[in-house]
PDB file of C-alpha atoms and ligand atoms in Angstrom:
ATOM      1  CA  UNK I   3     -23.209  12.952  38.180  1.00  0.00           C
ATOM      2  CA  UNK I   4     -23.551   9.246  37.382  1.00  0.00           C
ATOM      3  CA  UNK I   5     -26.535  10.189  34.804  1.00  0.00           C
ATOM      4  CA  UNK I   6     -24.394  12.821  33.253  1.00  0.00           C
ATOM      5  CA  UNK I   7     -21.733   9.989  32.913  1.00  0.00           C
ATOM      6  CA  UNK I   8     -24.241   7.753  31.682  1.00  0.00           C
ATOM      7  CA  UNK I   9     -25.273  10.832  29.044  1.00  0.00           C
ATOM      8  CA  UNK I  10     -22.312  11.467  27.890  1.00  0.00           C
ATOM      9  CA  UNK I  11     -21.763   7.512  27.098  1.00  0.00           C
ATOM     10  CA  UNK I  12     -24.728   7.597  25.028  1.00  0.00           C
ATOM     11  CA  UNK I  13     -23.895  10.408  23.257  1.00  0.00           C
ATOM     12  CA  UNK I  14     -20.340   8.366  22.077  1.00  0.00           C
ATOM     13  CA  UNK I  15     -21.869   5.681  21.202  1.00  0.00           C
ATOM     14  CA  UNK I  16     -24.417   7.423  18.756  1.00  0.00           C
ATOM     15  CA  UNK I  17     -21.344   9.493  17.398  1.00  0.00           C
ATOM     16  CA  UNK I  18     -19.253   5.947  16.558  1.00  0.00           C
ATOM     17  CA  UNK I  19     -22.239   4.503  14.862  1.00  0.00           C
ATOM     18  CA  UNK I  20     -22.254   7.628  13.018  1.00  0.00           C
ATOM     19  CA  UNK I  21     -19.065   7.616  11.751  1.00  0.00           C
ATOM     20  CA  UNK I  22     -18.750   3.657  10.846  1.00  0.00           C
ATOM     21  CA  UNK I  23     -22.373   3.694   8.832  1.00  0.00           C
ATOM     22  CA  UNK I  24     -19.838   6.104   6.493  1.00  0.00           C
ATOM     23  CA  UNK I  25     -19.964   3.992   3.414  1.00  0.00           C
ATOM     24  CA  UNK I  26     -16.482   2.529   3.220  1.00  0.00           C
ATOM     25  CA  UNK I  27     -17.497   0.392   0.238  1.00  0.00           C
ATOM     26  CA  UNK I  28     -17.034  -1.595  -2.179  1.00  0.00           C
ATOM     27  CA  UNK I  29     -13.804  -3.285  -1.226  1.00  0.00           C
ATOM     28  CA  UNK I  30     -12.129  -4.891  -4.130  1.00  0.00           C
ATOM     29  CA  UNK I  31      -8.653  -6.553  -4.624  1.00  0.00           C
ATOM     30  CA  UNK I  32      -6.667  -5.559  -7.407  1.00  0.00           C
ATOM     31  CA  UNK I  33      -3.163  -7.299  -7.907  1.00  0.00           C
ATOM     32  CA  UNK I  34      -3.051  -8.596  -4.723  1.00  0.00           C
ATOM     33  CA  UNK I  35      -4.056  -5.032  -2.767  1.00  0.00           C
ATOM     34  CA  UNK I  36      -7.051  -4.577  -1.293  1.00  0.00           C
ATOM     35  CA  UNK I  37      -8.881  -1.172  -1.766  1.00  0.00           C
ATOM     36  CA  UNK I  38     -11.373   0.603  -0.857  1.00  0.00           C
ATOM     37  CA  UNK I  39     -12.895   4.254  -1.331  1.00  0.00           C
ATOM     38  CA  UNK I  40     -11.495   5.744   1.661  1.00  0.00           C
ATOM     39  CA  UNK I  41      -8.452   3.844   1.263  1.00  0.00           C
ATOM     40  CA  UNK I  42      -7.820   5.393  -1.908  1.00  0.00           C
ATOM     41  CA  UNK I  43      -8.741   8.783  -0.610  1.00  0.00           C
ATOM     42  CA  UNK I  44      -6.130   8.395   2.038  1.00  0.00           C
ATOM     43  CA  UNK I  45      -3.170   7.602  -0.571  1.00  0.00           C
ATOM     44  CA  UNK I  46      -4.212  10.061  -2.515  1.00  0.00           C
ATOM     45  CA  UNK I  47      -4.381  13.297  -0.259  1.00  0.00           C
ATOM     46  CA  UNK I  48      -2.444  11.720   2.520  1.00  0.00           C
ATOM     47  CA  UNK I  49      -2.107  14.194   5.853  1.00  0.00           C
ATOM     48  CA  UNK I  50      -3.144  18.086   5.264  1.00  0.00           C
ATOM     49  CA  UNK I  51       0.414  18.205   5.819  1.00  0.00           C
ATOM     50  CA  UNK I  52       1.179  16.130   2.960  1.00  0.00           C
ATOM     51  CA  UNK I  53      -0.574  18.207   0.846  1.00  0.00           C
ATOM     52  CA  UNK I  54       1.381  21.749   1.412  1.00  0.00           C
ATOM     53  CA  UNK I  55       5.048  19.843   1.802  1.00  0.00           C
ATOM     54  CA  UNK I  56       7.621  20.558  -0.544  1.00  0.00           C
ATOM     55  CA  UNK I  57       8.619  17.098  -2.186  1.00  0.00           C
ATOM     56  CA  UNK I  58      12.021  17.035  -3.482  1.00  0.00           C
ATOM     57  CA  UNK I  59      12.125  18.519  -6.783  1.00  0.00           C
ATOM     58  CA  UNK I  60      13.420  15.877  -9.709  1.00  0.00           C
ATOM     59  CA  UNK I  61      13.834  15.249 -13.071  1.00  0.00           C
ATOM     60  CA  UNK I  62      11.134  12.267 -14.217  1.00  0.00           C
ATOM     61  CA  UNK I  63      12.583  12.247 -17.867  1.00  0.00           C
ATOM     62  CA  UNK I  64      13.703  14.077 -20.667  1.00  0.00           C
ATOM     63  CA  UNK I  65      12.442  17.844 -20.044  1.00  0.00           C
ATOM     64  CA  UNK I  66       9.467  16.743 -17.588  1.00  0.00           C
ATOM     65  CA  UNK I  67      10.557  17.425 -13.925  1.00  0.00           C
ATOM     66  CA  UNK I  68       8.577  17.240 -10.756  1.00  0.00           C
ATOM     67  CA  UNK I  69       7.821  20.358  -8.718  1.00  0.00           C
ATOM     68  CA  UNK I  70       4.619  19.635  -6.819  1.00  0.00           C
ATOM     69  CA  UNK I  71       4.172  18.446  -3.071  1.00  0.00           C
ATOM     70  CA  UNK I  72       4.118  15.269  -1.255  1.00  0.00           C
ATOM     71  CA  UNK I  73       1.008  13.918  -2.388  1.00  0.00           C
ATOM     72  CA  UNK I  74      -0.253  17.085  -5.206  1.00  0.00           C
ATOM     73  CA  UNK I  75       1.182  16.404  -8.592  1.00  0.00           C
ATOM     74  CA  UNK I  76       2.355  19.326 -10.271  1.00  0.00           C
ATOM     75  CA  UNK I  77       4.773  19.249 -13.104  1.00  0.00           C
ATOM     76  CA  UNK I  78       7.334  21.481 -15.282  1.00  0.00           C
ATOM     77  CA  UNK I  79       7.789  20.891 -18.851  1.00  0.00           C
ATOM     78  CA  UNK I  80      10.985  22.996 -19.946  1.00  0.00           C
ATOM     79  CA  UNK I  81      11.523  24.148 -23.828  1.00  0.00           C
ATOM     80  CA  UNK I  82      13.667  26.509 -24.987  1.00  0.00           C
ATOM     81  CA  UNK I  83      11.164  28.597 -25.750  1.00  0.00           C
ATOM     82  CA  UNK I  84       9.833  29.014 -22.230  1.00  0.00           C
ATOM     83  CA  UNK I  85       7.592  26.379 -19.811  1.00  0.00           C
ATOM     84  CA  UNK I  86       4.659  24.591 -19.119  1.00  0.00           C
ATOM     85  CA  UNK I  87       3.408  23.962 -16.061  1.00  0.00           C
ATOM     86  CA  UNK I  88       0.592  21.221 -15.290  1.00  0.00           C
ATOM     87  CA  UNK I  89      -1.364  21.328 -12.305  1.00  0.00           C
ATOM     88  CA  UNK I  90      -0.906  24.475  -9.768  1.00  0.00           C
ATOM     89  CA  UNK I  91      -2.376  22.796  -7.212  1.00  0.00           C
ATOM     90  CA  UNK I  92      -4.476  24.550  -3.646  1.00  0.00           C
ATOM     91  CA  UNK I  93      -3.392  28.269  -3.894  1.00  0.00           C
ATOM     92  CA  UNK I  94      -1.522  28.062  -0.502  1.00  0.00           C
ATOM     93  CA  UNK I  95       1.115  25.992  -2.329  1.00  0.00           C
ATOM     94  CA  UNK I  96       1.886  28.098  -5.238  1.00  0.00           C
ATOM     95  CA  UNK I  97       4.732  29.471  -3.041  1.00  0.00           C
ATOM     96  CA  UNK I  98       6.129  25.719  -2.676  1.00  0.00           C
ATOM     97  CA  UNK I  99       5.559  24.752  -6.584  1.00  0.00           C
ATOM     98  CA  UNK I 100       8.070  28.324  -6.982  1.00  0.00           C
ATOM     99  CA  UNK I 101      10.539  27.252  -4.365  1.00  0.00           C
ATOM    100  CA  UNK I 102      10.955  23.743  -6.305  1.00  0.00           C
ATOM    101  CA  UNK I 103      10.753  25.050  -9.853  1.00  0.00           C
ATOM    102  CA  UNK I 104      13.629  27.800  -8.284  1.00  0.00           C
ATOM    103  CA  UNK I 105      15.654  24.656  -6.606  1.00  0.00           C
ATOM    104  CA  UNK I 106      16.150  23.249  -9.934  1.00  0.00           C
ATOM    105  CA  UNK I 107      17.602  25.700 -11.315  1.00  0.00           C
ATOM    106  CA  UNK I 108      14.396  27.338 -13.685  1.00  0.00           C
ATOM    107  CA  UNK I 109      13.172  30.849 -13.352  1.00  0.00           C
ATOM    108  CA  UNK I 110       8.985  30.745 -12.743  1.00  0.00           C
ATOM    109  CA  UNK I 111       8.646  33.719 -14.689  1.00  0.00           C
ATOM    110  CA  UNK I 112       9.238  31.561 -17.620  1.00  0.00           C
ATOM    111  CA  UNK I 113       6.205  29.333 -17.325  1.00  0.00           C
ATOM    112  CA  UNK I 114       4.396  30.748 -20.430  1.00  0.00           C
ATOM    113  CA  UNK I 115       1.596  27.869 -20.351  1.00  0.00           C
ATOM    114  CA  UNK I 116      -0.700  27.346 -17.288  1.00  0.00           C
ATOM    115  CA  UNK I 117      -2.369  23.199 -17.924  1.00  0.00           C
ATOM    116  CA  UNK I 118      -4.699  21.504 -15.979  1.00  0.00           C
ATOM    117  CA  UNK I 119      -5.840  17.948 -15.427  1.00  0.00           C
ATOM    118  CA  UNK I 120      -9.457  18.386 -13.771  1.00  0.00           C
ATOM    119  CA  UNK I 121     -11.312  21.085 -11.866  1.00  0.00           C
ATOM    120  CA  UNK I 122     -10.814  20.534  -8.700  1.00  0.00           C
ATOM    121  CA  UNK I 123      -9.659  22.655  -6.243  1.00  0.00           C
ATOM    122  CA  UNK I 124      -6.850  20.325  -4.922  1.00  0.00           C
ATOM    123  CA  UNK I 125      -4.992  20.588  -8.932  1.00  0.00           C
ATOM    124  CA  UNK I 126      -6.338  23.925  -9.847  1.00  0.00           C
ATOM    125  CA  UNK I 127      -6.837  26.437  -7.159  1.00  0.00           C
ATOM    126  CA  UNK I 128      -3.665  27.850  -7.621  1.00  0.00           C
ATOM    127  CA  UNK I 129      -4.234  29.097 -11.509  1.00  0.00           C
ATOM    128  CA  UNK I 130      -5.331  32.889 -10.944  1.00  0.00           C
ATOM    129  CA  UNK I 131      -2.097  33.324  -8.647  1.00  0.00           C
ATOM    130  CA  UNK I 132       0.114  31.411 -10.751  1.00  0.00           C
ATOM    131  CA  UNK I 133      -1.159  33.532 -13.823  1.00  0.00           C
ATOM    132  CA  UNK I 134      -1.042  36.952 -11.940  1.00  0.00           C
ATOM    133  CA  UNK I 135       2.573  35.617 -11.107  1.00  0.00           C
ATOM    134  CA  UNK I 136       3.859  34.889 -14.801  1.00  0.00           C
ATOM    135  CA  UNK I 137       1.616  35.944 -16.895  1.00  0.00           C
ATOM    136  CA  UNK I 138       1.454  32.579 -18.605  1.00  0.00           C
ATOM    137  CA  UNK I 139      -1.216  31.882 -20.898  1.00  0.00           C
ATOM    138  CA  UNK I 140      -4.203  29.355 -19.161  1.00  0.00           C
ATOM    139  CA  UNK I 141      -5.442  26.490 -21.487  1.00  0.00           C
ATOM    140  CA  UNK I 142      -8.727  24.690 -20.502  1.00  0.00           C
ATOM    141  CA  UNK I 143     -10.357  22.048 -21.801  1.00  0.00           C
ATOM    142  CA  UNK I 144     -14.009  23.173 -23.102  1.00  0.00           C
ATOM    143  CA  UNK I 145     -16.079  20.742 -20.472  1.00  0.00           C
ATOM    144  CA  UNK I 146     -14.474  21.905 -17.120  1.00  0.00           C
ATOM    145  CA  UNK I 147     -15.037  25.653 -17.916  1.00  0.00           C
ATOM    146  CA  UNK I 148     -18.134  25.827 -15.861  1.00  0.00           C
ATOM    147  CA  UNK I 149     -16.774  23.936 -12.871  1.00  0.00           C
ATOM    148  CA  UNK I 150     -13.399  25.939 -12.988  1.00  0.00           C
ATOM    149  CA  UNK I 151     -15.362  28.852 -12.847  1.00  0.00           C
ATOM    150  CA  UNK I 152     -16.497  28.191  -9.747  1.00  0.00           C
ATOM    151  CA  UNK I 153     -13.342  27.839  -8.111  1.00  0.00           C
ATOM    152  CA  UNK I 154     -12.525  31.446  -7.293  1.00  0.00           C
ATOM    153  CA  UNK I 155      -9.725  31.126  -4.232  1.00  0.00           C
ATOM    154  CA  UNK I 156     -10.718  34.813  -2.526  1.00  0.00           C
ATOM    155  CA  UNK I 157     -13.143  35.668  -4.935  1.00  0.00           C
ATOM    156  CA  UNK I 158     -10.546  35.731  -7.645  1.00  0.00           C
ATOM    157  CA  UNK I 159     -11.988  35.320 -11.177  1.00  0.00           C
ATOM    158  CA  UNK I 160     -10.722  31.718 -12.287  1.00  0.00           C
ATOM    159  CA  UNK I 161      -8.428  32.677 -15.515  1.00  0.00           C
ATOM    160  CA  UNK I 162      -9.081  31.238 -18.690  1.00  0.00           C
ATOM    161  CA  UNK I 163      -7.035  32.080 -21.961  1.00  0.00           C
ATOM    162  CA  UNK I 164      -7.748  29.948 -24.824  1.00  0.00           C
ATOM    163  CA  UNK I 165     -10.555  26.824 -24.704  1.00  0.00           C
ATOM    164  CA  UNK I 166      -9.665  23.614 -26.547  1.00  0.00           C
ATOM    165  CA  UNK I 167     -11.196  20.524 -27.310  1.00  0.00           C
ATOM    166  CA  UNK I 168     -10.830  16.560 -27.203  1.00  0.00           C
ATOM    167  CA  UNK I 169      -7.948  15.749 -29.311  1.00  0.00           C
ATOM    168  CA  UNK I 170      -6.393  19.276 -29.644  1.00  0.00           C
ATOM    169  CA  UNK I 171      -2.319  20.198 -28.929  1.00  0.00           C
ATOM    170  CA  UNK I 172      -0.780  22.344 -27.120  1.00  0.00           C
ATOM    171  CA  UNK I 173       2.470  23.102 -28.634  1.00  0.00           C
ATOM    172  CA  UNK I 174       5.739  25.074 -27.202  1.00  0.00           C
ATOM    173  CA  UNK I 175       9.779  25.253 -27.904  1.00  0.00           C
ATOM    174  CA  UNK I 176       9.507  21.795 -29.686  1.00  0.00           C
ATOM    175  CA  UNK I 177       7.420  19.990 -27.094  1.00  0.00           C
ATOM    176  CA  UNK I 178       3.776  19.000 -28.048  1.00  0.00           C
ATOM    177  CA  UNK I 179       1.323  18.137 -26.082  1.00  0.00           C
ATOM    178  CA  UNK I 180      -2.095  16.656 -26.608  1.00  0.00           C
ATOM    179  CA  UNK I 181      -5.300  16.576 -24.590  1.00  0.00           C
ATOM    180  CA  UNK I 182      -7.278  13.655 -24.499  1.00  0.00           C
ATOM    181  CA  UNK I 183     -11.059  14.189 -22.680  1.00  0.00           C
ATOM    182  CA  UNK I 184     -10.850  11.764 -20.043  1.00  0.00           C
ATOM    183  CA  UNK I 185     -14.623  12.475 -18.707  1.00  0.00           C
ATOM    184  CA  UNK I 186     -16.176  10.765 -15.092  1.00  0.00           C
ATOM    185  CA  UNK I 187     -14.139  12.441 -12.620  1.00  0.00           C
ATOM    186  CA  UNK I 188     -14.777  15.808 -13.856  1.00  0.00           C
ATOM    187  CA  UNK I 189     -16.765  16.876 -16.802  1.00  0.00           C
ATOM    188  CA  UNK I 190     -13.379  17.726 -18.790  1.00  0.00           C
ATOM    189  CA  UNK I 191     -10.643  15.636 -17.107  1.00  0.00           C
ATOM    190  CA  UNK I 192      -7.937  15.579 -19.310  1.00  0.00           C
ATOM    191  CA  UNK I 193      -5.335  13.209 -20.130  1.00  0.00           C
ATOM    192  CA  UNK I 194      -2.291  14.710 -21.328  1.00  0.00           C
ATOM    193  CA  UNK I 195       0.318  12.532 -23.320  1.00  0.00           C
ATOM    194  CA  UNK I 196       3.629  13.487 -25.054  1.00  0.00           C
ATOM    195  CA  UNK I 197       7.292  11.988 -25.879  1.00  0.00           C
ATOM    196  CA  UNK I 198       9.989  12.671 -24.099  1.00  0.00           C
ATOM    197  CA  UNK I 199      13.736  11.921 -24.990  1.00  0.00           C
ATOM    198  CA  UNK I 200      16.095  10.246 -23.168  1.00  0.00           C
ATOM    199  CA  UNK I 201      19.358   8.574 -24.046  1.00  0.00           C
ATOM    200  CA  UNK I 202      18.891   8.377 -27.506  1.00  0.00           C
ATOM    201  CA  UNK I 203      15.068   7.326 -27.468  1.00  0.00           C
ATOM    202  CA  UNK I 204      11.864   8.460 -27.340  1.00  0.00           C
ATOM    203  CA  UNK I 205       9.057   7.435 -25.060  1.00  0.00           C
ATOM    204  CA  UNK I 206       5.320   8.446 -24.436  1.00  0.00           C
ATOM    205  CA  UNK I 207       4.427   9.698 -21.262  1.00  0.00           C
ATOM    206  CA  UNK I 208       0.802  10.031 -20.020  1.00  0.00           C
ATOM    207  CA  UNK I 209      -0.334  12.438 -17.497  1.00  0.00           C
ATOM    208  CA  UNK I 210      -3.138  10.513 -16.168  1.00  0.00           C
ATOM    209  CA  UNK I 211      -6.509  12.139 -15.313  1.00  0.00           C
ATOM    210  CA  UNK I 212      -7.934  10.809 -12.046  1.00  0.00           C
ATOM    211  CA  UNK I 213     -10.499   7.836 -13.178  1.00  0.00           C
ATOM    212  CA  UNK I 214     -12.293   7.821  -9.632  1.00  0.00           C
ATOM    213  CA  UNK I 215     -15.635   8.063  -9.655  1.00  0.00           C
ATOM    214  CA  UNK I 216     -17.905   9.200  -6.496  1.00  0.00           C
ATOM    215  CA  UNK I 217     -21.414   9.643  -5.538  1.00  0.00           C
ATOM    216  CA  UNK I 218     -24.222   8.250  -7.418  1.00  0.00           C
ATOM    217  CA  UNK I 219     -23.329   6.697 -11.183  1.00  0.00           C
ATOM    218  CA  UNK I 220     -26.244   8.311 -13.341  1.00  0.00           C
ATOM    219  CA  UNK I 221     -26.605   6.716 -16.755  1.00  0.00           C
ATOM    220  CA  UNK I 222     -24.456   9.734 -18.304  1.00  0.00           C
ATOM    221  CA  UNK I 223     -21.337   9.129 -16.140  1.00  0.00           C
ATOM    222  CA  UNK I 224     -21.523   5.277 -16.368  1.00  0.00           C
ATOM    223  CA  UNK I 225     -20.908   6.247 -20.422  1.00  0.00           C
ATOM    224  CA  UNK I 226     -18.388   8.577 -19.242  1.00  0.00           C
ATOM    225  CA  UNK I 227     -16.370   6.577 -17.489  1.00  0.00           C
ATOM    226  CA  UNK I 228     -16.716   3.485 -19.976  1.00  0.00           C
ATOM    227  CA  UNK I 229     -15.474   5.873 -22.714  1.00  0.00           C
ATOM    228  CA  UNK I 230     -12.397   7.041 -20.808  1.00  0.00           C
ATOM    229  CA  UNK I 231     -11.314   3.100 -19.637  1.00  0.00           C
ATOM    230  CA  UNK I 232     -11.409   2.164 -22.728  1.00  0.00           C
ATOM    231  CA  UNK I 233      -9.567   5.802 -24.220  1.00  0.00           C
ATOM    232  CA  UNK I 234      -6.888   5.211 -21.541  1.00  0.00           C
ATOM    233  CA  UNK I 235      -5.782   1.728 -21.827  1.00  0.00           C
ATOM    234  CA  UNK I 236      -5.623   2.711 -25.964  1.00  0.00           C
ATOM    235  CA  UNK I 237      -2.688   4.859 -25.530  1.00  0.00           C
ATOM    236  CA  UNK I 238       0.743   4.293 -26.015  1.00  0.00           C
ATOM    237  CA  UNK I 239       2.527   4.505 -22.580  1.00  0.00           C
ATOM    238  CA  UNK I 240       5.977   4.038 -21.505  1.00  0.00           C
ATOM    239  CA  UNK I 241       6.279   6.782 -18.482  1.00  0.00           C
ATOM    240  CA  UNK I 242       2.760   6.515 -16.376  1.00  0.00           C
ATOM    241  CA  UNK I 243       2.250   9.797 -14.473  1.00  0.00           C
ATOM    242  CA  UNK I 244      -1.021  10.863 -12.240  1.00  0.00           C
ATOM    243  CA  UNK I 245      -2.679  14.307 -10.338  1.00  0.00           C
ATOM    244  CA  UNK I 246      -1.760  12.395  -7.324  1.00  0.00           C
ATOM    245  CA  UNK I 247       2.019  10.930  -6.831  1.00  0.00           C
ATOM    246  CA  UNK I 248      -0.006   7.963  -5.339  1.00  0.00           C
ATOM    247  CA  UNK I 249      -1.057   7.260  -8.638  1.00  0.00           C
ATOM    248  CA  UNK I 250       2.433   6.458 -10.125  1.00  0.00           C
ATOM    249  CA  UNK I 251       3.456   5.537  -6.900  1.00  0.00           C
ATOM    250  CA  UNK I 252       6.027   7.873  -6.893  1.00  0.00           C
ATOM    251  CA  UNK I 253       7.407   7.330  -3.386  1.00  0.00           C
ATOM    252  CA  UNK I 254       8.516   3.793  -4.555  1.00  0.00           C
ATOM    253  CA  UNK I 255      10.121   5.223  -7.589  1.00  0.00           C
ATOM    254  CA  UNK I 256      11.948   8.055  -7.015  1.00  0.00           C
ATOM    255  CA  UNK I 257      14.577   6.556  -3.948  1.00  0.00           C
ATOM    256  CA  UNK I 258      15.348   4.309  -6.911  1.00  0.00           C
ATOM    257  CA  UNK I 259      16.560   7.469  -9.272  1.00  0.00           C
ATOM    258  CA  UNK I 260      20.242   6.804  -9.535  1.00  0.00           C
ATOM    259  CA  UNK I 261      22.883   8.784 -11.573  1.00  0.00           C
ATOM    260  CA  UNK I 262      23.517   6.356 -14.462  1.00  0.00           C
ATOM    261  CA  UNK I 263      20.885   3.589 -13.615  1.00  0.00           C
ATOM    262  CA  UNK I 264      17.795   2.564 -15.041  1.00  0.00           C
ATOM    263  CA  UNK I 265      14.802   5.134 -15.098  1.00  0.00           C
ATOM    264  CA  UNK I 266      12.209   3.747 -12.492  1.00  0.00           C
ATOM    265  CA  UNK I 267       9.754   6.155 -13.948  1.00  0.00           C
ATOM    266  CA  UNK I 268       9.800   4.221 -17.151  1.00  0.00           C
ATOM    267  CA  UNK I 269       7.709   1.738 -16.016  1.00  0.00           C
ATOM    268  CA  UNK I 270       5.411   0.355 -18.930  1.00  0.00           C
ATOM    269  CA  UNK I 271       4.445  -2.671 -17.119  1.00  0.00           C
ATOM    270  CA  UNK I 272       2.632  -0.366 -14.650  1.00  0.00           C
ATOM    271  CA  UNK I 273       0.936   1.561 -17.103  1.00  0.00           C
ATOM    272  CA  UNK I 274      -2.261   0.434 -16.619  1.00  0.00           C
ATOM    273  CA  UNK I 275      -2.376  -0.401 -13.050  1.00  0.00           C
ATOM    274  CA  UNK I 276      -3.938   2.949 -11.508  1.00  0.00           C
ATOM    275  CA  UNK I 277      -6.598   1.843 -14.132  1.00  0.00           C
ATOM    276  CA  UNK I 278      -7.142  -1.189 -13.525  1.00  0.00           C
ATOM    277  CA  UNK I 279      -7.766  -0.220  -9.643  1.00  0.00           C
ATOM    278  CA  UNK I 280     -10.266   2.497 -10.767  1.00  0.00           C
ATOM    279  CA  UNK I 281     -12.401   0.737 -13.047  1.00  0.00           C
ATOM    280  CA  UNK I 282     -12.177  -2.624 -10.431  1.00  0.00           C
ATOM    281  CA  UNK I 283     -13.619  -0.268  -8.253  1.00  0.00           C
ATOM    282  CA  UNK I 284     -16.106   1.513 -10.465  1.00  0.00           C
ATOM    283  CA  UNK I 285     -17.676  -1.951 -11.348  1.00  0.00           C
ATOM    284  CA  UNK I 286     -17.668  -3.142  -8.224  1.00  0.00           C
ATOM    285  CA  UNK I 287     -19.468   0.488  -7.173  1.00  0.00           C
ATOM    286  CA  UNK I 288     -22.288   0.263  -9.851  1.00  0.00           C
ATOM    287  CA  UNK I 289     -23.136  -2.967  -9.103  1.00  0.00           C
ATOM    288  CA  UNK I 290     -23.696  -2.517  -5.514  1.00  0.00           C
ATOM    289  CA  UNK I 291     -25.919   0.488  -6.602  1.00  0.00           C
ATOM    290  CA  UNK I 292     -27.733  -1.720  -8.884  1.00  0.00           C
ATOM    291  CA  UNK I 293     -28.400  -4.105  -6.198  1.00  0.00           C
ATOM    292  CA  UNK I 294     -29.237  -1.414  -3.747  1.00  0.00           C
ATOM    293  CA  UNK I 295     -32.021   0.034  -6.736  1.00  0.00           C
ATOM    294  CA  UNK I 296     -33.388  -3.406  -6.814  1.00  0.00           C
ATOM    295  CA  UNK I 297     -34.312  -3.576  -3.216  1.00  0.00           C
ATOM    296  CA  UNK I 298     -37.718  -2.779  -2.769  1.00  0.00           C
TER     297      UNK I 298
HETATM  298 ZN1  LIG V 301     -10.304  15.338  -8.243  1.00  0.00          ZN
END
């Protein structure tokens, strides 16, 4: 009995050391927060929960509204000429993006224009349901075809309309938007920018691309992600927007939308914060690799 005690013990013990040899590093400190990679995993995704939980639906600005989940980005752009949704998110929440895009008042039928911002299953698993739903034509950019082809929720063929390129618009009702590659995270993460009007003026809102970079930082991405700091903190930005509410930190913001008030989604200041985070990170990532290659 006592041995099996003693066994069992052992077998803890080996499981903890385990789980805190998990690289949980770099830690850097950006304006005053500290970060780390699982730290920013954690903001990101938050609970499983999280993930599939209605958020309430909003307005951000002009005709960009919010209709994703608690910590899954997904957002409606409405023309007259029909809408664009951005980001469908996991397939299990296609049901919730419908519910908010319904809440506000907009029919999902008239999505005509499925976006993404990166191949991942977390902002694009949802595509072959949301097109079987409304039909709406699916715009990729050209370097995440391959890896959105391999994201086939129940063997569903991952639907792709029309391939564009670095630099190219998408254009409905009035509203234009253009895709900016945004490479490291995904082969063809894409930045999406565009003005929206409000109260008489017009401001540029970017639809950030995730900048995060994992795993090992071959010679390729390093250029990657070097291209796309620099690409980022080039455009004009008044209304900072992310795949992950985290991003924008959009729980801050939107208790602060008041009928009337100040916009606390127009946020300039902030634009470059998510990037500075990522690429604080990123440095701090490569180097330890570069002192871990040195080691002999
Ligand atoms: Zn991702």
């Amino acid at each position: 009995m006592r041995s099996n005690f003693l066994a069992l013990g052992v077998v803890a013990l080996a499981a903890t050391a385990i789980y805190a040899q998990q690289p949980d590093h770099p830690s850097v400190t950006v304006r005053g927060q500290v970060y780390t990679p699982r730290s920013i995993l954690a903001r990101n995704m938050g609970t499983e929960q999280d993930q599939t939980t209605q958020f309430p639906p909003h307005k951000i600005i002009g005709n960009i509204y919010y209709v994703g989940t608690k910590t899954l980005s997904s957002f409606l752009i409405v023309t007259p000429q029909g809408n664009i949704l951005l980001d469908s998110t996991y397939e299990r929440n296609v049901p919730v993006i419908q519910k908010s895009v319904a809440d506000l008042g907009f029919k999902f039928a008239d999505i005509k224009i499925l976006l993404g911002n990166h191949a991942h299953g977390d902002h694009q698993e949802g595509d072959a349901l949301v097109k079987q739903l409304t039909g709406a034509q699916v715009i990729a950019m050209a370097e995440d075809v391959p890896p959105l082809q391999n994201i086939k929720p129940g063997g569903k063929e991952h639907p792709i309309d029309k391939v564009i390129h670095d630099g190219d618009t998408v254009t409905l009702g009035g509203t234009t938007l253009v895709a900016h590659l945004t490479a490291g995270h995904t082969p063809g993460c894409t930045t999406w920018t565009m003005t929206a009007q409000e109260g008489g003026k017009s401001y540029n809102v970017v639809f950030h691309c995730s900048l995060r970079a994992q795993g090992n930082l071959t010679p390729a991405l390093v250029d990657q992600f070097n291209r796309s700091f620099k690409v980022v903190r080039a455009m004009p930005c008044d209304v900072p927007l992310g795949d992950h509410p985290a991003q924008y930190r959009m729980l801050e913001k939107h208790p602060m939308l008041r009928p009337g008030g100040p916009n606390p989604f127009i946020d300039a200041a902030n634009c470059n914060l998510e990037t500075d985070i990522m690429e604080t990170m990123f440095r701090a990532a490569l180097d330890e690799q570069q002192q871990a290659n040195k080691t002999p």
